[in-house]
Coordinates of C-alpha atoms in Angstrom, one line a residue:
M1 CA -26.9 -10.0 -1.6
K2 CA -28.2 -7.8 -4.4
L3 CA -27.3 -4.3 -4.4
E4 CA -29.9 -1.6 -4.8
K5 CA -29.9 0.5 -7.9
R6 CA -27.4 3.6 -8.1
D7 CA -26.5 6.0 -10.8
Y8 CA -23.0 4.3 -10.8
D9 CA -21.4 1.4 -9.0
A10 CA -18.5 3.4 -8.2
I11 CA -17.2 6.8 -8.7
V12 CA -13.5 8.0 -8.6
V13 CA -12.5 11.6 -7.7
G14 CA -9.6 12.7 -9.4
S15 CA -7.8 11.3 -12.4
G16 CA -4.0 11.2 -11.6
P17 CA -2.5 7.7 -12.1
N18 CA -3.7 6.3 -8.7
G19 CA -7.6 7.5 -9.8
L20 CA -7.2 6.0 -13.3
A21 CA -5.6 2.8 -11.9
A22 CA -8.6 2.4 -9.5
A23 CA -11.3 3.1 -11.9
I24 CA -9.8 0.5 -14.3
L25 CA -9.5 -2.1 -12.0
L26 CA -13.3 -1.5 -11.1
Q27 CA -14.1 -1.1 -14.7
Q28 CA -12.5 -4.5 -15.3
Q29 CA -14.8 -6.4 -13.0
G30 CA -17.9 -5.2 -15.1
L31 CA -18.9 -2.4 -13.0
S32 CA -20.1 1.2 -14.0
V33 CA -17.4 3.6 -13.5
L34 CA -17.1 7.3 -13.5
I35 CA -14.2 9.5 -13.0
I36 CA -14.8 13.0 -11.9
E37 CA -11.6 15.3 -12.8
G38 CA -11.6 19.0 -11.5
K39 CA -9.4 20.2 -14.1
N40 CA -10.2 20.2 -17.6
V41 CA -7.5 17.6 -18.7
I42 CA -6.9 14.4 -17.2
G43 CA -3.6 13.0 -15.4
G44 CA -3.0 15.0 -12.2
G45 CA 1.0 15.0 -12.2
L46 CA 0.9 13.5 -15.4
S47 CA 0.9 16.5 -18.0
S48 CA 2.9 18.1 -20.7
A49 CA 3.0 21.7 -22.3
E50 CA 4.8 24.0 -24.0
L51 CA 6.4 25.9 -20.9
T52 CA 8.8 28.0 -22.6
L53 CA 8.7 28.4 -26.1
P54 CA 6.4 27.2 -28.9
G55 CA 7.9 23.6 -30.2
F56 CA 9.4 23.0 -26.8
T57 CA 7.3 20.1 -24.9
H58 CA 8.0 20.1 -21.0
D59 CA 6.6 17.7 -18.3
V60 CA 5.1 19.9 -15.8
C61 CA 5.4 17.5 -12.8
S62 CA 6.7 14.0 -13.6
A63 CA 8.9 13.2 -16.0
I64 CA 11.0 10.0 -15.5
H65 CA 9.1 7.2 -14.8
P66 CA 11.3 3.8 -13.6
M67 CA 8.1 2.6 -11.5
A68 CA 5.5 3.2 -14.1
L69 CA 7.0 0.3 -16.4
A70 CA 7.7 -1.7 -13.2
S71 CA 4.4 -1.3 -11.5
P72 CA 2.6 -4.9 -11.1
F73 CA -0.4 -3.6 -12.1
F74 CA 0.4 -0.9 -15.1
K75 CA 2.4 -3.7 -16.9
T76 CA -0.5 -5.9 -17.0
L77 CA -2.5 -3.3 -19.0
P78 CA -2.5 -3.1 -23.1
L79 CA -1.2 0.5 -22.8
G80 CA 0.8 0.1 -26.1
D81 CA -2.4 -0.5 -27.9
F82 CA -3.7 3.1 -26.7
G83 CA -0.5 5.3 -27.8
L84 CA 2.1 4.9 -25.1
E85 CA 5.5 4.3 -25.9
Y86 CA 8.5 4.2 -23.6
L87 CA 11.9 5.3 -24.8
Q88 CA 15.1 4.1 -22.8
P89 CA 18.3 6.2 -22.4
V90 CA 21.4 5.1 -22.9
L91 CA 22.0 5.1 -19.2
A92 CA 19.1 5.3 -16.6
A93 CA 20.9 8.0 -14.7
A94 CA 24.3 9.4 -13.9
H95 CA 25.7 11.1 -11.0
P96 CA 28.8 13.9 -11.6
F97 CA 31.2 14.6 -9.0
D98 CA 33.5 17.7 -8.7
D99 CA 36.6 16.1 -9.9
G100 CA 34.8 15.4 -13.5
T101 CA 34.1 11.5 -12.7
A102 CA 30.8 10.3 -12.3
A103 CA 29.0 7.2 -11.1
I104 CA 26.4 5.7 -13.4
L105 CA 23.0 3.6 -13.5
D106 CA 23.3 1.0 -16.2
H107 CA 20.8 -1.8 -17.0
S108 CA 23.6 -3.8 -16.4
I109 CA 24.8 -4.6 -12.6
H110 CA 28.1 -5.5 -13.7
K111 CA 28.8 -2.1 -15.7
T112 CA 27.4 -0.1 -13.1
A113 CA 29.9 -1.9 -10.5
D114 CA 33.0 -1.0 -13.2
Y115 CA 32.4 2.7 -12.1
L116 CA 32.5 1.9 -8.3
G117 CA 36.2 1.1 -7.9
G118 CA 37.1 -0.8 -4.5
D119 CA 33.0 -0.7 -4.0
A120 CA 32.2 -2.8 -6.9
K121 CA 32.1 -6.1 -5.5
T122 CA 29.8 -5.0 -2.4
Y123 CA 27.5 -3.3 -5.1
T124 CA 27.1 -6.5 -7.4
S125 CA 26.4 -8.7 -4.6
L126 CA 23.9 -6.3 -3.1
M127 CA 21.9 -5.8 -6.5
E128 CA 22.2 -9.0 -7.7
N129 CA 20.4 -10.0 -4.6
I130 CA 17.8 -7.4 -4.7
T131 CA 17.0 -7.8 -8.3
T132 CA 16.3 -11.6 -8.0
A133 CA 13.8 -11.1 -4.9
W134 CA 12.5 -8.3 -6.3
P135 CA 9.9 -9.8 -8.9
L136 CA 8.9 -12.3 -6.2
I137 CA 7.8 -9.3 -3.7
D138 CA 7.1 -6.1 -5.8
E139 CA 3.3 -6.6 -5.2
D140 CA 3.9 -6.9 -1.6
A141 CA 6.6 -4.4 -1.3
L142 CA 4.1 -1.8 -3.0
G143 CA 1.1 -2.5 -0.9
P144 CA -0.3 -2.1 2.4
L145 CA 1.2 -4.1 5.7
H146 CA 0.3 -7.6 5.4
F147 CA 1.9 -11.1 5.2
P148 CA 3.6 -11.6 2.0
K149 CA 3.5 -14.2 -0.5
H150 CA 7.2 -14.9 -0.2
P151 CA 8.4 -13.8 3.6
L152 CA 11.5 -14.9 3.3
A153 CA 12.2 -12.9 0.4
M154 CA 10.4 -9.9 1.6
A155 CA 12.2 -10.1 5.0
G156 CA 15.8 -9.8 3.2
F157 CA 14.7 -6.8 1.4
G158 CA 12.6 -5.2 4.4
L159 CA 15.7 -5.6 6.8
K160 CA 17.9 -3.5 4.6
A161 CA 15.2 -1.1 3.1
L162 CA 13.7 -0.1 6.6
T163 CA 17.4 1.3 7.6
S164 CA 18.4 5.0 7.2
A165 CA 20.5 5.7 4.0
T166 CA 23.3 7.1 6.5
G167 CA 23.5 3.9 8.1
F168 CA 23.3 1.7 5.0
V169 CA 25.7 3.7 3.1
K170 CA 28.4 2.8 5.6
R171 CA 28.6 -0.5 3.5
F172 CA 30.1 1.4 0.7
K173 CA 33.7 3.2 1.4
E174 CA 34.6 5.2 -1.5
K175 CA 32.6 8.3 -3.0
H176 CA 31.3 7.1 -6.1
A177 CA 29.2 4.4 -4.6
R178 CA 28.3 6.5 -1.8
G179 CA 27.4 9.5 -4.1
L180 CA 25.4 7.3 -6.4
F181 CA 23.1 5.6 -3.6
G182 CA 22.6 9.3 -1.7
G183 CA 21.5 10.5 -4.8
M184 CA 18.9 7.5 -5.2
A185 CA 17.9 7.6 -1.3
A186 CA 17.2 11.5 -1.7
H187 CA 14.1 10.7 -3.9
A188 CA 12.8 10.0 -0.5
I189 CA 12.4 13.8 0.1
Q190 CA 13.4 13.9 3.7
P191 CA 16.6 13.6 5.9
L192 CA 18.5 10.6 4.8
S193 CA 19.1 10.0 8.7
N194 CA 15.3 8.8 8.7
L195 CA 14.8 5.2 9.0
S196 CA 13.2 3.8 5.6
T197 CA 15.1 6.0 3.2
T198 CA 17.3 3.3 2.2
A199 CA 14.0 1.7 0.5
I200 CA 13.6 4.3 -2.1
G201 CA 17.4 4.0 -2.9
L202 CA 17.1 0.2 -3.3
V203 CA 14.0 0.3 -5.2
L204 CA 15.0 2.7 -7.6
L205 CA 18.3 0.9 -8.3
A206 CA 16.7 -2.2 -8.7
G207 CA 14.2 -0.6 -11.2
G208 CA 17.0 0.6 -13.4
H209 CA 18.6 -2.7 -13.5
L210 CA 15.4 -4.3 -14.2
K211 CA 13.5 -2.2 -16.5
G212 CA 15.2 0.9 -16.9
W213 CA 14.4 4.3 -16.4
P214 CA 12.1 5.2 -19.2
I215 CA 10.6 8.1 -20.9
P216 CA 7.2 8.4 -22.4
K217 CA 7.5 9.6 -26.0
G218 CA 6.1 12.6 -26.4
G219 CA 5.4 13.7 -22.9
S220 CA 4.2 12.1 -19.5
K221 CA 0.8 13.0 -20.5
F222 CA 0.8 10.4 -22.9
I223 CA 1.0 7.7 -19.9
A224 CA -2.4 9.3 -18.6
E225 CA -4.1 9.7 -22.0
A226 CA -3.1 5.9 -22.8
L227 CA -4.9 5.0 -19.3
A228 CA -8.0 6.8 -20.0
S229 CA -8.1 5.4 -23.4
Y230 CA -8.1 2.1 -22.4
F231 CA -10.7 2.9 -19.4
K232 CA -13.0 4.2 -21.7
S233 CA -12.7 1.0 -23.8
L234 CA -14.0 -1.0 -21.2
G235 CA -17.1 1.3 -21.0
G236 CA -15.6 3.9 -18.2
K237 CA -16.8 7.5 -18.4
I238 CA -14.8 10.5 -17.5
E239 CA -16.0 14.2 -16.5
T240 CA -13.3 16.9 -16.5
G241 CA -14.1 20.5 -15.2
T242 CA -15.5 19.7 -11.6
F243 CA -13.9 20.0 -8.6
V244 CA -15.7 17.9 -6.1
T245 CA -15.8 19.9 -2.8
S246 CA -18.9 18.2 -1.3
L247 CA -20.3 14.8 -1.5
D248 CA -23.5 16.6 -2.6
Q249 CA -22.0 17.0 -6.0
L250 CA -21.8 13.2 -6.9
P251 CA -24.4 10.9 -8.4
S252 CA -25.4 8.1 -6.4
A253 CA -22.7 5.0 -6.1
H254 CA -22.1 1.9 -4.3
A255 CA -18.6 3.3 -3.7
V256 CA -16.7 6.5 -4.1
L257 CA -12.7 6.4 -4.1
F258 CA -11.0 9.8 -3.6
D259 CA -7.6 10.4 -5.4
V260 CA -7.0 13.3 -3.0
T261 CA -4.8 13.8 0.1
P262 CA -6.3 14.1 3.8
K263 CA -6.8 17.5 3.7
Q264 CA -9.0 17.6 0.6
L265 CA -10.7 14.3 2.2
L266 CA -11.6 16.3 5.3
Q267 CA -13.1 19.1 3.2
I268 CA -15.3 16.9 1.3
A269 CA -16.5 14.0 3.7
G270 CA -15.2 14.7 7.0
H271 CA -18.7 15.3 8.3
K272 CA -19.4 11.6 7.8
F273 CA -16.1 10.2 9.4
S274 CA -15.6 9.2 13.1
S275 CA -14.0 11.5 15.8
I276 CA -10.9 9.3 15.7
Y277 CA -10.5 8.9 11.8
K278 CA -10.9 12.6 11.6
W279 CA -8.3 13.2 14.2
Q280 CA -5.7 11.0 12.7
L281 CA -6.4 12.8 9.1
E282 CA -5.7 16.2 10.7
R283 CA -2.8 15.2 12.2
Y284 CA -1.4 13.9 8.8
R285 CA 2.2 15.1 8.0
Y286 CA 3.2 16.6 4.8
G287 CA 6.8 16.8 3.8
M288 CA 9.5 19.2 1.7
G289 CA 8.1 20.8 -1.1
V290 CA 9.9 21.2 -4.6
F291 CA 10.7 24.1 -6.7
K292 CA 11.0 23.3 -10.6
V293 CA 12.9 24.7 -13.5
D294 CA 12.3 24.1 -17.2
W295 CA 14.4 25.5 -19.9
A296 CA 14.5 25.6 -23.5
L297 CA 18.4 25.1 -24.9
D298 CA 20.1 26.0 -27.6
G299 CA 21.9 22.6 -27.6
P300 CA 22.9 19.8 -24.8
I301 CA 24.0 20.5 -21.6
P302 CA 27.7 20.5 -21.5
F303 CA 28.4 18.0 -19.0
T304 CA 32.2 17.6 -17.7
A305 CA 31.6 14.0 -17.5
E306 CA 30.8 12.4 -20.7
E307 CA 28.6 9.7 -18.9
C308 CA 26.1 12.5 -18.1
R309 CA 25.7 13.4 -21.9
G310 CA 23.9 9.8 -22.3
A311 CA 21.7 9.9 -19.2
G312 CA 18.1 10.5 -19.1
T313 CA 18.4 11.6 -15.1
I314 CA 21.4 13.6 -13.5
H315 CA 21.6 13.6 -10.0
L316 CA 23.5 16.8 -9.0
G317 CA 24.7 16.7 -5.3
N318 CA 28.3 15.7 -5.5
T319 CA 29.1 13.4 -2.4
F320 CA 26.8 11.5 0.0
E321 CA 27.7 14.1 2.6
E322 CA 27.1 17.2 1.0
I323 CA 23.4 15.5 -0.2
A324 CA 22.6 14.7 3.2
A325 CA 23.5 17.9 4.8
G326 CA 21.3 19.8 2.4
E327 CA 18.3 17.7 2.9
L328 CA 18.5 18.1 6.5
M329 CA 18.8 21.9 6.3
T330 CA 15.7 22.0 4.3
S331 CA 13.8 19.6 6.5
K332 CA 14.4 22.4 9.3
G333 CA 13.0 25.3 7.4
Q334 CA 16.6 26.3 5.9
Q335 CA 17.8 26.6 2.6
A336 CA 21.1 25.3 1.4
E337 CA 23.3 27.1 -1.0
K338 CA 24.1 23.6 -3.2
P339 CA 20.7 22.0 -3.0
Y340 CA 20.6 18.4 -4.3
V341 CA 19.3 18.7 -7.8
L342 CA 17.2 16.2 -9.8
L343 CA 17.6 17.0 -13.7
A344 CA 16.2 15.2 -16.8
Q345 CA 17.1 15.6 -20.3
Q346 CA 14.2 13.6 -22.2
S347 CA 14.7 15.9 -25.6
L348 CA 18.0 13.8 -25.7
F349 CA 16.4 10.8 -26.3
D350 CA 13.0 11.8 -27.5
P351 CA 13.8 14.4 -30.7
S352 CA 9.6 15.4 -30.7
R353 CA 10.1 17.3 -27.5
A354 CA 12.3 20.3 -29.1
P355 CA 13.0 21.8 -32.6
E356 CA 15.7 20.1 -34.6
G357 CA 19.3 21.1 -32.9
K358 CA 17.5 22.3 -29.6
Q359 CA 16.9 21.0 -26.2
T360 CA 14.7 20.8 -23.0
A361 CA 15.6 20.3 -19.8
W362 CA 13.7 19.9 -16.8
A363 CA 14.9 20.0 -12.8
Y364 CA 13.9 20.8 -9.6
C365 CA 15.2 20.9 -5.8
H366 CA 13.7 20.6 -2.2
V367 CA 12.4 23.4 -0.3
P368 CA 10.8 23.8 3.0
N369 CA 7.1 23.1 2.8
G370 CA 5.3 26.2 1.2
S371 CA 8.4 27.9 0.6
K372 CA 7.9 31.2 -1.7
Q373 CA 11.9 31.6 -2.3
D374 CA 13.1 31.6 -6.1
M375 CA 15.7 29.0 -6.3
T376 CA 16.0 29.5 -9.9
A377 CA 19.6 31.0 -9.8
L378 CA 20.8 28.2 -7.2
I379 CA 19.6 25.5 -9.4
E380 CA 21.4 26.7 -12.5
N381 CA 24.4 27.2 -10.2
Q382 CA 24.4 23.6 -9.7
V383 CA 24.1 22.7 -13.0
E384 CA 27.0 24.8 -14.4
R385 CA 28.9 23.7 -11.5
F386 CA 29.0 20.0 -13.4
A387 CA 28.2 21.7 -16.9
P388 CA 30.3 24.9 -17.6
G389 CA 28.6 26.7 -20.2
F390 CA 25.2 25.5 -19.2
K391 CA 24.0 29.5 -18.7
D392 CA 24.9 30.3 -21.9
R393 CA 22.6 27.6 -23.7
I394 CA 19.4 29.1 -22.1
L395 CA 17.1 30.4 -24.5
A396 CA 14.1 30.7 -22.1
K397 CA 13.2 29.4 -18.7
H398 CA 9.7 28.5 -16.8
T399 CA 9.6 28.1 -12.8
M400 CA 7.1 26.7 -10.5
N401 CA 7.4 27.2 -6.3
T402 CA 5.5 25.4 -4.1
E403 CA 2.6 27.3 -4.3
Q404 CA 2.4 27.3 -8.1
M405 CA 2.9 23.7 -7.8
E406 CA -0.2 23.4 -5.3
A407 CA -2.3 25.6 -7.8
H408 CA -1.4 22.9 -10.8
N409 CA -2.2 19.9 -8.6
R410 CA -4.2 20.2 -5.3
N411 CA -2.8 17.2 -4.1
Y412 CA 0.7 19.0 -4.0
I413 CA 0.1 20.6 -0.4
G414 CA 3.0 23.1 0.1
G415 CA 4.8 21.5 -2.9
D416 CA 4.8 18.2 -1.6
I417 CA 4.6 15.8 -4.7
N418 CA 4.8 12.7 -2.3
G419 CA 1.3 13.0 -1.1
G420 CA 2.8 13.5 2.6
I421 CA 6.1 12.6 4.1
L422 CA 7.0 8.8 3.2
D423 CA 9.2 8.2 6.8
L424 CA 8.7 5.1 9.1
G425 CA 5.7 6.9 10.9
Q426 CA 3.6 7.1 7.6
L427 CA 4.8 4.3 5.7
F428 CA 2.4 1.7 6.4
T429 CA -0.2 3.9 8.2
R430 CA -0.8 6.6 5.5
P431 CA -3.3 8.2 6.1
A432 CA -4.3 6.8 9.2
L433 CA -3.6 3.7 11.4
R434 CA -6.2 1.1 10.1
W435 CA -6.5 -2.4 9.4
S436 CA -6.9 -1.2 5.7
P437 CA -5.5 2.1 4.9
Y438 CA -7.4 2.7 1.9
K439 CA -10.8 2.3 4.1
T440 CA -12.4 5.4 5.9
S441 CA -14.6 5.4 8.8
A442 CA -17.4 5.9 6.7
K443 CA -19.0 3.0 4.8
G444 CA -18.5 3.3 1.1
L445 CA -15.6 6.0 1.1
Y446 CA -12.1 5.1 0.1
I447 CA -9.2 6.8 -0.1
C448 CA -6.8 6.0 -3.3
S449 CA -4.2 8.8 -3.6
S450 CA -0.4 8.7 -2.8
S451 CA -1.3 9.2 0.9
T452 CA -2.0 5.5 1.1
P453 CA 0.7 2.8 0.8
P454 CA 3.0 2.7 -1.2
G455 CA 2.9 6.3 -1.5
G456 CA 4.6 8.7 -4.3
G457 CA 5.6 7.7 -7.8
V458 CA 3.6 6.8 -10.8
H459 CA 2.8 3.4 -10.4
G460 CA -1.1 3.3 -9.6
M461 CA -0.6 0.7 -6.7
C462 CA -2.5 3.0 -4.3
G463 CA -5.6 3.3 -6.7
Y464 CA -5.0 -0.6 -7.4
N465 CA -5.0 -1.6 -3.8
A466 CA -8.0 0.7 -2.7
A467 CA -10.0 -0.5 -5.7
K468 CA -9.3 -4.3 -4.6
R469 CA -10.5 -3.4 -0.9
A470 CA -13.7 -1.5 -2.4
L471 CA -14.3 -4.6 -4.6
K472 CA -14.3 -7.0 -1.5
D473 CA -16.0 -5.0 1.0
I474 CA -19.0 -3.8 -1.4
F475 CA -19.0 -6.2 -4.2
N476 CA -17.9 -9.2 -2.8
I477 CA -15.3 -9.7 -5.6
K478 CA -11.8 -10.9 -4.3
I479 CA -8.8 -9.8 -6.6
R480 CA -5.9 -12.1 -6.0

C-alpha cells in the first residue's frame, strides 16, 4: 500500500545517542527524516564544555564509553570518517582499597586475574565463557525480549545476569575480586540486592576485555557530532532550538519517534494514548539521581595505588560490602558518608582536554532522586582517601546536583541518568508491558529513549530497535 504524501517520512524528537541512531537507520533506508532538538546543540548527554577554567574541556554528562565502541549498531557506522577517534587508556578501570592495593580491568583476562589472588581461576573461567558468548548474543541482549539467535549462549549468560550482585559475588572469596565486581555492578544505580544487577557488572567487564573502555578524543560531544554528520551526509535534516511540548508543533510525518522519557511523552502525546497505556506510563518508576563534580587540576591525581594512575576510570568504594551498604542507603532516601564514586581522568590519555602540565577529572556519586544536597565535600573526601594530596591540586571545580542535571538534559528526571530504574520489573517491560516496548498505543508514535530496552548507556540500541519496529510497521521494511 502506497503511503500518502507527508512533509517527512519520519520525525525524531530528541538528538541523544538513541535519537541519532533511530534517525540514521531510518535515513539509511532512503526515507526522509527530520530530527528536532530542543537545545541549540545536539547530543543530549553527549556534550563537552569548559566548565571550570579556559582550556579545560570537561564532559558534561557521559565520559567513558565502553558500550559505544561495542554497540552492535554503532560499530557498523563509518564514524571515523566523520571525525570520531577513540583513545584507549592503559587500563580500562582500577579499583583501589584502603590498604593501598588495587584490582584492575585490563584488556587481558589473565592480567586482570593476576590481581585477584585466590579468585584468579574463578574469574578467568567466568570471563572466558562470557567473552566467547558475547559476540553471539550482544544484539539479542541489547534488545527487547524475544527468542534469541543463539538460545544456548543466551541462556548461559542470562542465568548469571538475572541474579543479584549480592548473590553472584559469593562465588568470589577475596576482597579484590569482590570489590572489582561490586564497582562494576554499582553502575546499575540501584541496590545490589536487586535481581538483574549482575548483568550490568558482567557486560561492563566483558566490554573491557573485548573492546576496552574508550575515551573520545576531544570530548564526548564528538560522538554526537560524528553521528549527526553521518546522518546529514545521508540526506537527513536537523533542527535545533525547539522543545516539543505538543504534537501540533510537528510537521506531518508517517512516524514520530520520541527520544524522551514517559513523563515528557505523556505531556506531548498523552491525549492520543489508550487509558491502559497512559496508566502504565504514569506508573513508570525513576531511579536514584547523581551529583557530579568536575575539577581543573594542577597535575595528575596522586593515587596511592600505582595502577590507578594508568586507568581511565576509577571506582572508589573500597569493599563490596561498603559499596552495597551505601547504595542501599541511597535507594532509601538517605546519604552515605562514604559514597561510591565513579571517577574518570580523561586528560591523562587525551592531552587536548587540558593545558600542558594540567589535568581534568570527572566524578559523580549516586543520590536520592531529586536530592539537592551538596555532595562536593563527601566526593572529594573519597578521592582524598585513596589519593592523599588530591585536594591540594584543585585549581577550580564545577558541580551539578540532580536539579541541574535535569535542567541540562530533560531526560534526567530527578537526576536519573538511566531513563528510569533498570530493575527486573523494568528490564524488558520499560516503559510498559507490551508486545513491542517501542510502540505506543497510538499508530505511528514510538518511544526510542533509554526508557526502552536495553536502557541507559551510549550504545544507540534503544533508538535502533525502535526504528526497526517503525520500519516494519509503517514502511513494510524488515531489518534483520
